[in-house]
mmCIF file of C-alpha atoms in Angstrom:
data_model
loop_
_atom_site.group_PDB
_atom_site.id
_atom_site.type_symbol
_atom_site.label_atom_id
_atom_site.label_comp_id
_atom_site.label_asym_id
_atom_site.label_seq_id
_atom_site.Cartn_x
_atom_site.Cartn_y
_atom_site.Cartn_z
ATOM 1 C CA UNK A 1 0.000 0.000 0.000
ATOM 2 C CA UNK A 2 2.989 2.271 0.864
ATOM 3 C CA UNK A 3 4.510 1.488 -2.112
ATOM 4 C CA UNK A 4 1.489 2.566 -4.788
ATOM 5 C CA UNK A 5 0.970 5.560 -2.887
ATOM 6 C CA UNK A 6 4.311 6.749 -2.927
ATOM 7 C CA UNK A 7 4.422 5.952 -6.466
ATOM 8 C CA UNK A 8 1.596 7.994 -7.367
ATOM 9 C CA UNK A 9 2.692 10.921 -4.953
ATOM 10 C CA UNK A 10 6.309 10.965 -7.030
ATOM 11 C CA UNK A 11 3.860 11.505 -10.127
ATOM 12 C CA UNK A 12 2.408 14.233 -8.917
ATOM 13 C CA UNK A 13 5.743 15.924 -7.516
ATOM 14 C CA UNK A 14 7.201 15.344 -10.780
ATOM 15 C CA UNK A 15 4.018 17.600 -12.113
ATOM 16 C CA UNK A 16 4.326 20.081 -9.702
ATOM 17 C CA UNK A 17 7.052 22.572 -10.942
ATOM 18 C CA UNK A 18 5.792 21.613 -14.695
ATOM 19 C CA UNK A 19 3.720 23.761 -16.150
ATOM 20 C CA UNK A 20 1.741 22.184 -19.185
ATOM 21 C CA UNK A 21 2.835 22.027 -22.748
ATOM 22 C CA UNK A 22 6.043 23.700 -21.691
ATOM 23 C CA UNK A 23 8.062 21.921 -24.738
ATOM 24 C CA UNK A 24 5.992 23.024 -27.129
ATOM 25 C CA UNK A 25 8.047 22.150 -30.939
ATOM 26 C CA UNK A 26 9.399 25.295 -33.052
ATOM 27 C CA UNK A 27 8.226 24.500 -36.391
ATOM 28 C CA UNK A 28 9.800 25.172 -39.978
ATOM 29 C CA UNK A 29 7.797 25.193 -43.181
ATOM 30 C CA UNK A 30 9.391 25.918 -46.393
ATOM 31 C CA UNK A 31 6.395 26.220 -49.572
ATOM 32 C CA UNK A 32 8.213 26.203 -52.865
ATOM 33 C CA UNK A 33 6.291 28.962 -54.407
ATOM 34 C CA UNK A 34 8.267 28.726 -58.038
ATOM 35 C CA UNK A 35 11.186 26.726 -59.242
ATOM 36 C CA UNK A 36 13.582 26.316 -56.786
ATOM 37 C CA UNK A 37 12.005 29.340 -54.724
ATOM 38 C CA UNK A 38 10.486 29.005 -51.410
ATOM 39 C CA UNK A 39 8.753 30.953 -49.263
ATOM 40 C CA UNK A 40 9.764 29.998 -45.128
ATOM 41 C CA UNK A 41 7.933 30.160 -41.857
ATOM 42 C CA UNK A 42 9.808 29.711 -38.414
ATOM 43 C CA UNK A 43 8.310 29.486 -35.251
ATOM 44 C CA UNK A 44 10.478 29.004 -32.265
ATOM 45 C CA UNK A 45 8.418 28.580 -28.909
ATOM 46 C CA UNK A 46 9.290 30.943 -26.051
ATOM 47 C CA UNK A 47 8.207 31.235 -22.338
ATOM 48 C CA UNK A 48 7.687 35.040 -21.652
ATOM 49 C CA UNK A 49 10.737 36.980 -23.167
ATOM 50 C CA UNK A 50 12.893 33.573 -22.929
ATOM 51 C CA UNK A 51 13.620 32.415 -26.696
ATOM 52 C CA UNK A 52 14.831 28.748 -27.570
ATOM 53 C CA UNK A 53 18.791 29.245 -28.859
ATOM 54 C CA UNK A 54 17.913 27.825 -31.978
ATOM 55 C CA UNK A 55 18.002 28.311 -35.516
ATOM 56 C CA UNK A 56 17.935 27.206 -38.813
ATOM 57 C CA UNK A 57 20.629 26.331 -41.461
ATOM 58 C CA UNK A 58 19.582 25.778 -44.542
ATOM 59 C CA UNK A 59 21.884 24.276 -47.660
ATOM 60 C CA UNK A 60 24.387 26.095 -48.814
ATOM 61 C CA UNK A 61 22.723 26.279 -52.147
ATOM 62 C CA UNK A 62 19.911 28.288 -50.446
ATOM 63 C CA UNK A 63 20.354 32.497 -50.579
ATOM 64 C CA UNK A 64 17.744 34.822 -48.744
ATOM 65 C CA UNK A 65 15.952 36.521 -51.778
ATOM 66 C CA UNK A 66 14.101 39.334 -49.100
ATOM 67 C CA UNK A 67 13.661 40.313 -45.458
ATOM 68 C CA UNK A 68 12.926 38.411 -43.262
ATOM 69 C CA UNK A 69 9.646 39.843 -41.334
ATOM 70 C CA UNK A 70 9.550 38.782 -37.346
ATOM 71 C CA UNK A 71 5.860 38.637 -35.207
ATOM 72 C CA UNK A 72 4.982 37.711 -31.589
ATOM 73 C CA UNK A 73 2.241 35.176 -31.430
ATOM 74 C CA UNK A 74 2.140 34.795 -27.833
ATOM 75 C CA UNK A 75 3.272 31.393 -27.766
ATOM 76 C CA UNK A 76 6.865 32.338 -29.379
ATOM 77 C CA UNK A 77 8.559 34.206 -32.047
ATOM 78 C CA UNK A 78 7.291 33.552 -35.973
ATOM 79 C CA UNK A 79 9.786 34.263 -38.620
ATOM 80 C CA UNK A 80 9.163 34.743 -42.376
ATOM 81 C CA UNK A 81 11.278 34.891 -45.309
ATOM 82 C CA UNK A 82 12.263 33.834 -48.770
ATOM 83 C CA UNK A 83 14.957 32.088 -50.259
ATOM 84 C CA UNK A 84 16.112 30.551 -53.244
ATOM 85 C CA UNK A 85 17.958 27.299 -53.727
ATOM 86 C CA UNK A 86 20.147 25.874 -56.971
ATOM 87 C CA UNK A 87 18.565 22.605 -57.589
ATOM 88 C CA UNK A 88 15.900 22.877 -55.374
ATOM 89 C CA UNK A 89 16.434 21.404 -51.615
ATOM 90 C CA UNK A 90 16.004 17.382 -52.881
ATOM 91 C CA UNK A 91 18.959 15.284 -51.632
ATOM 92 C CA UNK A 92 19.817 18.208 -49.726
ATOM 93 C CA UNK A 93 19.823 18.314 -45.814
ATOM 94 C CA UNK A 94 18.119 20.746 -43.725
ATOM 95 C CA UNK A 95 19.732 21.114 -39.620
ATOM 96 C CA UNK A 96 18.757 23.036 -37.110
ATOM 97 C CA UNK A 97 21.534 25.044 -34.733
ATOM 98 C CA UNK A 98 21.826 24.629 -30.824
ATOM 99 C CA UNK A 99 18.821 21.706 -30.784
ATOM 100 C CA UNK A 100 20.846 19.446 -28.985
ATOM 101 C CA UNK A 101 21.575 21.673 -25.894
ATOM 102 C CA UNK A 102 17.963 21.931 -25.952
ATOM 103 C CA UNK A 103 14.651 19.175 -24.629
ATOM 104 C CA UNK A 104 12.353 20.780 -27.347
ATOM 105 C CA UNK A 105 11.552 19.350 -30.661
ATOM 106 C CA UNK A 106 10.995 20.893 -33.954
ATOM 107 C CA UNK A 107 8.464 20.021 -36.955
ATOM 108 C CA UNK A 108 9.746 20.515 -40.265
ATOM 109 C CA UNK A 109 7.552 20.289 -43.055
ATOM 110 C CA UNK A 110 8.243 21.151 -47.086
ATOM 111 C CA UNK A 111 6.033 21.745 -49.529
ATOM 112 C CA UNK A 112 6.888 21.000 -53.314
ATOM 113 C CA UNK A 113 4.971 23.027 -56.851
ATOM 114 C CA UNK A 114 3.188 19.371 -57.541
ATOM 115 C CA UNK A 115 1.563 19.411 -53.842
ATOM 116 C CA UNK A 116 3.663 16.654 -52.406
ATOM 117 C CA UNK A 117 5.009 17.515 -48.844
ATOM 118 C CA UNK A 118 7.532 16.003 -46.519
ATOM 119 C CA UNK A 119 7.377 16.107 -42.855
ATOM 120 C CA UNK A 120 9.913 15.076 -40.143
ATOM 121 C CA UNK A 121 10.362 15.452 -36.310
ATOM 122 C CA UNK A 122 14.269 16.368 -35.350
ATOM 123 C CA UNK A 123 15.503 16.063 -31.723
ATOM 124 C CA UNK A 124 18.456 16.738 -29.198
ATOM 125 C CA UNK A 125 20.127 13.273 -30.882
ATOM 126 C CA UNK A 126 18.699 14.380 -34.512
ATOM 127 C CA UNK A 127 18.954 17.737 -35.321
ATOM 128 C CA UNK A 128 19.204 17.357 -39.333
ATOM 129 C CA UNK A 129 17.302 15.373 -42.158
ATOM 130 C CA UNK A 130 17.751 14.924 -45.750
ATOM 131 C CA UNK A 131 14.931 16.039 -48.018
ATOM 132 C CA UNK A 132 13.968 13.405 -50.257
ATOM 133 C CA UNK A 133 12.718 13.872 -54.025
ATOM 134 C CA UNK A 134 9.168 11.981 -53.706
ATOM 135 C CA UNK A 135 7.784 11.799 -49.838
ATOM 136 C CA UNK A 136 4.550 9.978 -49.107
ATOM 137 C CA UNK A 137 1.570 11.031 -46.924
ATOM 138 C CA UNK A 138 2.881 7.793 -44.016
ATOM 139 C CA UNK A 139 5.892 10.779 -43.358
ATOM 140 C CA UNK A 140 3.701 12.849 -42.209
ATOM 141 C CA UNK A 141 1.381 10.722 -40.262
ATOM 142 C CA UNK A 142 4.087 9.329 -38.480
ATOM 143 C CA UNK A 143 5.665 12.672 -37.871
ATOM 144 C CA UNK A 144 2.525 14.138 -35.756
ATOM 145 C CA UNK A 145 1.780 10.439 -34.452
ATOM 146 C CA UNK A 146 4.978 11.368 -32.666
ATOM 147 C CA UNK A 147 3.991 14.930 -31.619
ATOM 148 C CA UNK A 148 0.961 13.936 -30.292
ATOM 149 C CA UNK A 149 2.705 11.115 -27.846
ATOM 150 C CA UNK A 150 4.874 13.500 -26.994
ATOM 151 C CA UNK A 151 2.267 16.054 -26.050
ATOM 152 C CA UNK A 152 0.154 13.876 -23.917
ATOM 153 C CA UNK A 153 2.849 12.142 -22.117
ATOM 154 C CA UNK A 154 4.753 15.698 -21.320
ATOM 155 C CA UNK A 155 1.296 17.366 -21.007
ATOM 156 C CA UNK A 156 1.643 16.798 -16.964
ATOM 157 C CA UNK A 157 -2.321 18.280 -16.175
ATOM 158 C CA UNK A 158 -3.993 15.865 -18.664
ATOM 159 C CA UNK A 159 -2.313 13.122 -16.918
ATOM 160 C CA UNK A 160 -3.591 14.105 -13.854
ATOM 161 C CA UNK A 161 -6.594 14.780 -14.640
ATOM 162 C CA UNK A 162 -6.705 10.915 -15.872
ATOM 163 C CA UNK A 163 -5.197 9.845 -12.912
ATOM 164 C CA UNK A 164 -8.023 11.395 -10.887
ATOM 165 C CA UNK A 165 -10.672 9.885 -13.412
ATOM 166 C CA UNK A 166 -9.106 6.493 -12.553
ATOM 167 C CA UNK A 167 -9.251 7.015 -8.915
ATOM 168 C CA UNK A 168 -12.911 7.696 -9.289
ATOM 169 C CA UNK A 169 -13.877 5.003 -10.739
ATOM 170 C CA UNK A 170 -14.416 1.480 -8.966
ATOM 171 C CA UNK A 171 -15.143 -1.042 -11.945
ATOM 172 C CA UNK A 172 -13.888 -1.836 -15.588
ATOM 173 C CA UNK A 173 -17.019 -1.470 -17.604
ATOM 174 C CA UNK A 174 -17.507 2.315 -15.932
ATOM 175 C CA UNK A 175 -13.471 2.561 -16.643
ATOM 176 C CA UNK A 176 -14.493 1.922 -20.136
ATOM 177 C CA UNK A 177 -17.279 4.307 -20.571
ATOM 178 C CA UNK A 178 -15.434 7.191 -19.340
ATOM 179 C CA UNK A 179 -11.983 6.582 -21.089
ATOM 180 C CA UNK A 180 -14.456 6.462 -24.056
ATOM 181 C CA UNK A 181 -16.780 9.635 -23.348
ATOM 182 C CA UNK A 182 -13.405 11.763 -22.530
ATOM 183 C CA UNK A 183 -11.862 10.635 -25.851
ATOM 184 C CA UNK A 184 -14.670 11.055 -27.448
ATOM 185 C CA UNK A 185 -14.854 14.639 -26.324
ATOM 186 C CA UNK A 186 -11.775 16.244 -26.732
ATOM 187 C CA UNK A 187 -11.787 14.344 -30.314
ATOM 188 C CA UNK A 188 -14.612 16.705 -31.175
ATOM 189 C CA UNK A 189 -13.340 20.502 -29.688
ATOM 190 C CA UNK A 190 -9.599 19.239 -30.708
ATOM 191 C CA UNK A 191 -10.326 18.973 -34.362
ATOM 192 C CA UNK A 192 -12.464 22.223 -33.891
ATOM 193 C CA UNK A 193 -9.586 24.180 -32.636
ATOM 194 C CA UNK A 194 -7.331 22.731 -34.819
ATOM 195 C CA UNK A 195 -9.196 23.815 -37.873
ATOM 196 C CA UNK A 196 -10.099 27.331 -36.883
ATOM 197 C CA UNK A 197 -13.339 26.459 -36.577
ATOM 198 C CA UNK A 198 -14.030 27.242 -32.739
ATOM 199 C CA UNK A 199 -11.371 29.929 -31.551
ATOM 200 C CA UNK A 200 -11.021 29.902 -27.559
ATOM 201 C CA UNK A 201 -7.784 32.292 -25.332
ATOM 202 C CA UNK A 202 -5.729 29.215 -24.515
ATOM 203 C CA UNK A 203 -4.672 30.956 -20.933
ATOM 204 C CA UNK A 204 -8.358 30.778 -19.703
ATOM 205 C CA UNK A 205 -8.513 27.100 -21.254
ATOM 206 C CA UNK A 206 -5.356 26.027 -19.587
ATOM 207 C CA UNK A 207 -6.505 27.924 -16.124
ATOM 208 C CA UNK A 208 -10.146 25.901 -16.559
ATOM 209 C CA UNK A 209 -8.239 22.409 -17.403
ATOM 210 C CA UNK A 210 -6.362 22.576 -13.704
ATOM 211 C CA UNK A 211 -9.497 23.891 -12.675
ATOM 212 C CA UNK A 212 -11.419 20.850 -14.222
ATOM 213 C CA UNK A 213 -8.859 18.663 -12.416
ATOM 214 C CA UNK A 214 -9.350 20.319 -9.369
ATOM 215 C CA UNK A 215 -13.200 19.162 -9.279
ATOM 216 C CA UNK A 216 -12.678 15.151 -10.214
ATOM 217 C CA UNK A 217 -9.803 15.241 -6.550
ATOM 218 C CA UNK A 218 -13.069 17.047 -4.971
ATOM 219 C CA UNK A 219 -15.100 14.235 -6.393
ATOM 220 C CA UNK A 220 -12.660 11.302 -5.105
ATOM 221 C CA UNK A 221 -12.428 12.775 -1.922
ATOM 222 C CA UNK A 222 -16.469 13.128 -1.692
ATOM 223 C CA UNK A 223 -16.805 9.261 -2.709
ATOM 224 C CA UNK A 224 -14.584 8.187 0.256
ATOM 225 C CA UNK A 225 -16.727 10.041 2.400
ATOM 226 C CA UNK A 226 -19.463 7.655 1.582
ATOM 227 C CA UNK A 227 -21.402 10.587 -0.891
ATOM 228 C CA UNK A 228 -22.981 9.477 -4.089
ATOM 229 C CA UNK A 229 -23.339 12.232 -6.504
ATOM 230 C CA UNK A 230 -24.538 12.402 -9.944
ATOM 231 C CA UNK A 231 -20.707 12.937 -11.066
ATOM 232 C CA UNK A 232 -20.044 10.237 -8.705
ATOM 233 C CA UNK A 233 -22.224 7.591 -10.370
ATOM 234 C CA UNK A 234 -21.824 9.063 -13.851
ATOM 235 C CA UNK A 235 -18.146 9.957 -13.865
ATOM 236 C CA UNK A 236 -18.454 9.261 -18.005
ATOM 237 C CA UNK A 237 -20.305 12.261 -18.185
ATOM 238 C CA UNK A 238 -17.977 14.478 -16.226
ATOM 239 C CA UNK A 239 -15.464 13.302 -18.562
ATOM 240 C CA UNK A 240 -16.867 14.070 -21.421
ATOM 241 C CA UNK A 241 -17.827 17.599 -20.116
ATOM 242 C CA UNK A 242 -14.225 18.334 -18.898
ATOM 243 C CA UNK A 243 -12.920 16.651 -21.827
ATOM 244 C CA UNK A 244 -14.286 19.408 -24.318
ATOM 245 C CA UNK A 245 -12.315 21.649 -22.319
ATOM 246 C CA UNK A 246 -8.824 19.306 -22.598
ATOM 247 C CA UNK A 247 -9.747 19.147 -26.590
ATOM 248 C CA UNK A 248 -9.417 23.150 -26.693
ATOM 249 C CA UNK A 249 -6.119 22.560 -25.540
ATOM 250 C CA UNK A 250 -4.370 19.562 -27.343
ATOM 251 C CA UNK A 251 -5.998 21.895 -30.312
ATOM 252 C CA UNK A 252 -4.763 24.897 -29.496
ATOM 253 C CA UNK A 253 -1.308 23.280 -29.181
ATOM 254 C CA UNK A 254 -1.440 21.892 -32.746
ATOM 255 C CA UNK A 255 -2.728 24.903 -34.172
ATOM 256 C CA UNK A 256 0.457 26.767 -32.352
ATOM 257 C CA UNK A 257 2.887 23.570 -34.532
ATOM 258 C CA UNK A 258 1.077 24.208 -37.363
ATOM 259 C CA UNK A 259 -1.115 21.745 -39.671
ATOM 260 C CA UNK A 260 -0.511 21.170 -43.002
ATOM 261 C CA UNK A 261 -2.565 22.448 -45.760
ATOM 262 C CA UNK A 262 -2.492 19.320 -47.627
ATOM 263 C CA UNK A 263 -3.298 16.360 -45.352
ATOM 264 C CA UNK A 264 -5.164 17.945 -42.939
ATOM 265 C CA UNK A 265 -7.121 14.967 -42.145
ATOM 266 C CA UNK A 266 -4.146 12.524 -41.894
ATOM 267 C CA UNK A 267 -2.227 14.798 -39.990
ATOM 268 C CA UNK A 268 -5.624 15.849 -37.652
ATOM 269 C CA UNK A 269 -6.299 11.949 -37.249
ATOM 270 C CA UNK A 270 -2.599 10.766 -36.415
ATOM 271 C CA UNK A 271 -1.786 13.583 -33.846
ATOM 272 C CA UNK A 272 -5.398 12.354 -32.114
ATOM 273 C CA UNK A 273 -4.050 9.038 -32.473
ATOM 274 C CA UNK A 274 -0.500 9.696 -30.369
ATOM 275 C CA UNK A 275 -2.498 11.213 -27.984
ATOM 276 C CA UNK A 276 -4.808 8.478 -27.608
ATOM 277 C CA UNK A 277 -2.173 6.028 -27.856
ATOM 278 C CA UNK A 278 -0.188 8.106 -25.080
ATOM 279 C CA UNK A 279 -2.977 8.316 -22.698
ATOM 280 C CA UNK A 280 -3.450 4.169 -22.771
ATOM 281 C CA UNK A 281 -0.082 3.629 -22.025
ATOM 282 C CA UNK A 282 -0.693 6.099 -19.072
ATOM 283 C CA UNK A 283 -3.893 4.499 -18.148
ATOM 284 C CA UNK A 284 -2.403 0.524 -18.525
ATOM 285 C CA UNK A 285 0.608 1.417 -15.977
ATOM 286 C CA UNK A 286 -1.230 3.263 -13.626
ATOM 287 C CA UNK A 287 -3.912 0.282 -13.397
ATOM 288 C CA UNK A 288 -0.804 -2.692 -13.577
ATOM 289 C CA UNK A 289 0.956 -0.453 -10.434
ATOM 290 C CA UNK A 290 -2.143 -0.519 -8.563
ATOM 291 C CA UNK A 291 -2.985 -4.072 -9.296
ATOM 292 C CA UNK A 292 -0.060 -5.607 -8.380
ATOM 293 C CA UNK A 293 0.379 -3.627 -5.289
ATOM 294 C CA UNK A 294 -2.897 -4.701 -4.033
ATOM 295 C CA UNK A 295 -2.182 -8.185 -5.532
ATOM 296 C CA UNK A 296 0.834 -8.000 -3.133
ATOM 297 C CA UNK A 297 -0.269 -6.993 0.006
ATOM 298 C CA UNK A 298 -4.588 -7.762 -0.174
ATOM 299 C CA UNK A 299 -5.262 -4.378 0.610
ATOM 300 C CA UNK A 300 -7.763 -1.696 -0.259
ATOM 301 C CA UNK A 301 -6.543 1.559 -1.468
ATOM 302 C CA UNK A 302 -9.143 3.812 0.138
ATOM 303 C CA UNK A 303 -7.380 5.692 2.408
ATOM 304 C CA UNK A 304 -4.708 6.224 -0.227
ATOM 305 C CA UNK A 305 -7.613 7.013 -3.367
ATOM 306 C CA UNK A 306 -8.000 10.193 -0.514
ATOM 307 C CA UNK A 307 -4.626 10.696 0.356
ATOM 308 C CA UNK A 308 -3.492 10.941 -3.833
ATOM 309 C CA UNK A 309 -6.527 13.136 -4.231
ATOM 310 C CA UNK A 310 -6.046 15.603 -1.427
ATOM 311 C CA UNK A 311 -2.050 15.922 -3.782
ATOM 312 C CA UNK A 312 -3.907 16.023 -7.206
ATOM 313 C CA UNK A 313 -6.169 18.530 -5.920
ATOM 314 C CA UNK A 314 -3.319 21.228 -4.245
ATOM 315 C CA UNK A 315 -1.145 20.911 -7.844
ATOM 316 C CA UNK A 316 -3.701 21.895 -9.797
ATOM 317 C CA UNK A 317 -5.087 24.462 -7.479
ATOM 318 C CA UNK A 318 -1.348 25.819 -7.922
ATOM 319 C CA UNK A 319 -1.977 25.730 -11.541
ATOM 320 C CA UNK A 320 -4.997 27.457 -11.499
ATOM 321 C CA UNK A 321 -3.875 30.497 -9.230
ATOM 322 C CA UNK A 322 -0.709 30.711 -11.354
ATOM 323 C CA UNK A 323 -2.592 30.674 -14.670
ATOM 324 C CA UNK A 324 -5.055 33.203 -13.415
ATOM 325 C CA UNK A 325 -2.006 35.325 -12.687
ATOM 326 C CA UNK A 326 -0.776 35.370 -16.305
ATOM 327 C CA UNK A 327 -4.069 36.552 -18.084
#
C-alpha cells in the first residue's frame, strides 16, 4: 500500500514545478512557391521573453531573396522569409543550430509546386534530415503520431486529470465508458480548434483544465466520504464535459505547430491518435501499479484514493492560481 501511494505521490511531484505544454516544438515550413524558390515560416516557442537558442541552417545552395519579417504570437517568435535554392532542396539536408543543448523538438515540413510535402520530427540526438525527391503522406502521419505522444505524455495536467478519473472510478465497464466519453470529447473541440473552426484564449482554457482537475480530486475525496453524486455515479459524463475543455487545448497546441494544408485529415487523425495512444499507455501502468500492489499486500486503497486526491487537488489548485495570474 505504501509502495502505490508513494508511487503515485512521485507523479504528482514530478508535475508540480511543470507547467503544461512547456516543450511546445518550433516549427519550420518551407512552400516552394516557383522553381527552386520558397517561401519559409519559423516558429520558435518561447516562455515570456525567454527564446529557444535555436536556428535554422539551410543548404548552402539556399540564398535569402528578401527580409525576413519577425511577429509575436504569444506562444513564441514567428519568422518569415524567402529564399532561393540551386537545384531545389532534394537530396539536400536541412539542420537546425543549438537543438541538442535543448529538450524541445521541432516540426519541419516542405512543400513541393506538384503538392507533395515532406514532414519530419528532429531532436536533441537528430537535429538534421535529408529532403527526399518523392515523400509519401505515411511521413507525415508518423511525424505528428509522434507529436501527439509526446504532447500527452509531457502534457503533466492531462495526466492528472486521468489519474483522478481512474481514482474515481471502482469497476472496468464504468473505466471503459469514461476513457471512451473523454476521448470522445476532446476528439470533437480538438479537431475544432485545430481547424479554426471554434477559436477559444488558450490561458483561460489552460486555467479551466487545472481547474477541471481540481473538481474530479473534490469528487474522489467526496466518494470516500461515503457521498454518491450524480458525477459520482456518472463519472463518463464528467469526462466528457471536462474533456471538451482538454480538446481546446491539445488543439490549441497543434494549431500553435502548425497543420498542413495538404493532409489535414491525416495529420488531424494521427496527432489524435498519439495522444490516444499516449494516454493508454498512461492508463495501462497506472492500473498494472495498482494491481499488483494490491495483488501484493490484499489491501484496499481507500485511504490512499484520498490521500493521492487531497495531492492532485493542491497541484492543480497551484496551476490554477498561477494561470489566473498570467491573463
Amino acid at each position: 500500500m505504501k509502495l502505490i501511494l508513494a508511487a503515485l505521490f512521485g507523479i504528482i511531484v514530478a508535475a508540480g514545478p511543470a507547467t503544461a505544454h512547456e516543450l511546445r516544438p518550433a516549427f519550420l515550413e518551407m512552400i516552394e512557391a516557383a522553381p527552386d524558390s520558397y517561401d519559409v515560416l519559423w516558429k520558435v516557442p518561447a516562455l515570456g521573453e525567454a527564446r529557444l537558442s535555436i536556428d535554422v541552417v539551410l543548404p548552402d545552395t539556399c540564398e535569402e531573396t528578401g527580409p525576413r519579417t519577425v511577429s509575436d504570437t504569444g506562444a513564441g517568435l514567428s519568422s518569415r522569409w524567402s529564399v532561393h535554392c540551386d537545384g531545389g532542396l532534394a537530396g539536400r539536408t536541412i539542420m537546425v543550430e543549438g537543438l541538442i543543448a535543448t529538450y524541445t523538438d521541432v516540426l519541419v515540413r516542405i512543400e513541393n509546386a506538384d503538392g507533395t510535402t515532406q514532414s519530419a520530427r528532429l531532436t536533441n540526438d537528430k537535429p538534421g534530415f535529408l529532403v527526399v525527391a518523392s515523400p509519401s503522406a505515411w511521413n507525415t502521419g508518423g511525424a505528428y503520431f509522434l507529436l501527439g505522444l509526446e504532447h500527452i505524455l509531457f502534457g503533466f495536467d492531462h495526466l492528472l486529470f486521468v489519474l483522478a478519473l481512474l481514482l474515481l472510478i471502482r469497476d472496468l465497464r464504468t473505466l471503459v465508458e469514461t476513457i471512451t466519453a473523454f476521448t470522445i470529447a476532446h476528439s470533437i473541440t480538438l479537431a475544432f480548434a485545430a481547424l479554426g473552426w471554434a477559436s477559444v484564449p488558450q490561458p483561460p482554457v489552460e486555467a479551466a483544465i487545472a481547474l477541471s482537475i481540481v473538481v474530479v480530486a473534490s469528487e474522489i475525496i467526496r466518494a470516500s466520504r461515503g457521498r454518491t453524486d450524480l458525477s459520482i455515479r456518472y463519472p463518463w459524463l464528467i469526462a466528457f464535459l471536462f474533456g471538451l475543455l482538454h480538446g481546446f487545448g491539445f488543439g490549441g497546441a497543434l494549431r500553435d505547430i502548425g497543420l498542413p494544408q495538404v493532409d489535414v485529415p491525416l495529420a488531424l487523425f494521427t496527432f489524435n491518435l498519439g495522444v490516444e495512444a499516449g494516454q493508454l499507455v498512461f492508463v495501462a501502468v497506472v492500473i498494472l501499479l495498482m494491481a499488483a500492489v494490491r495483488l501484493a499486500t490484499g489491501a484496499r486503497l481507500r485511504w490512499a484514493r484520498a490521500a493521492t486526491a487531497y495531492g492532485i487537488g493542491g497541484i492543480a489548485a497551484f496551476w490554477f492560481v498561477e494561470r489566473l495570474a498570467s491573463f
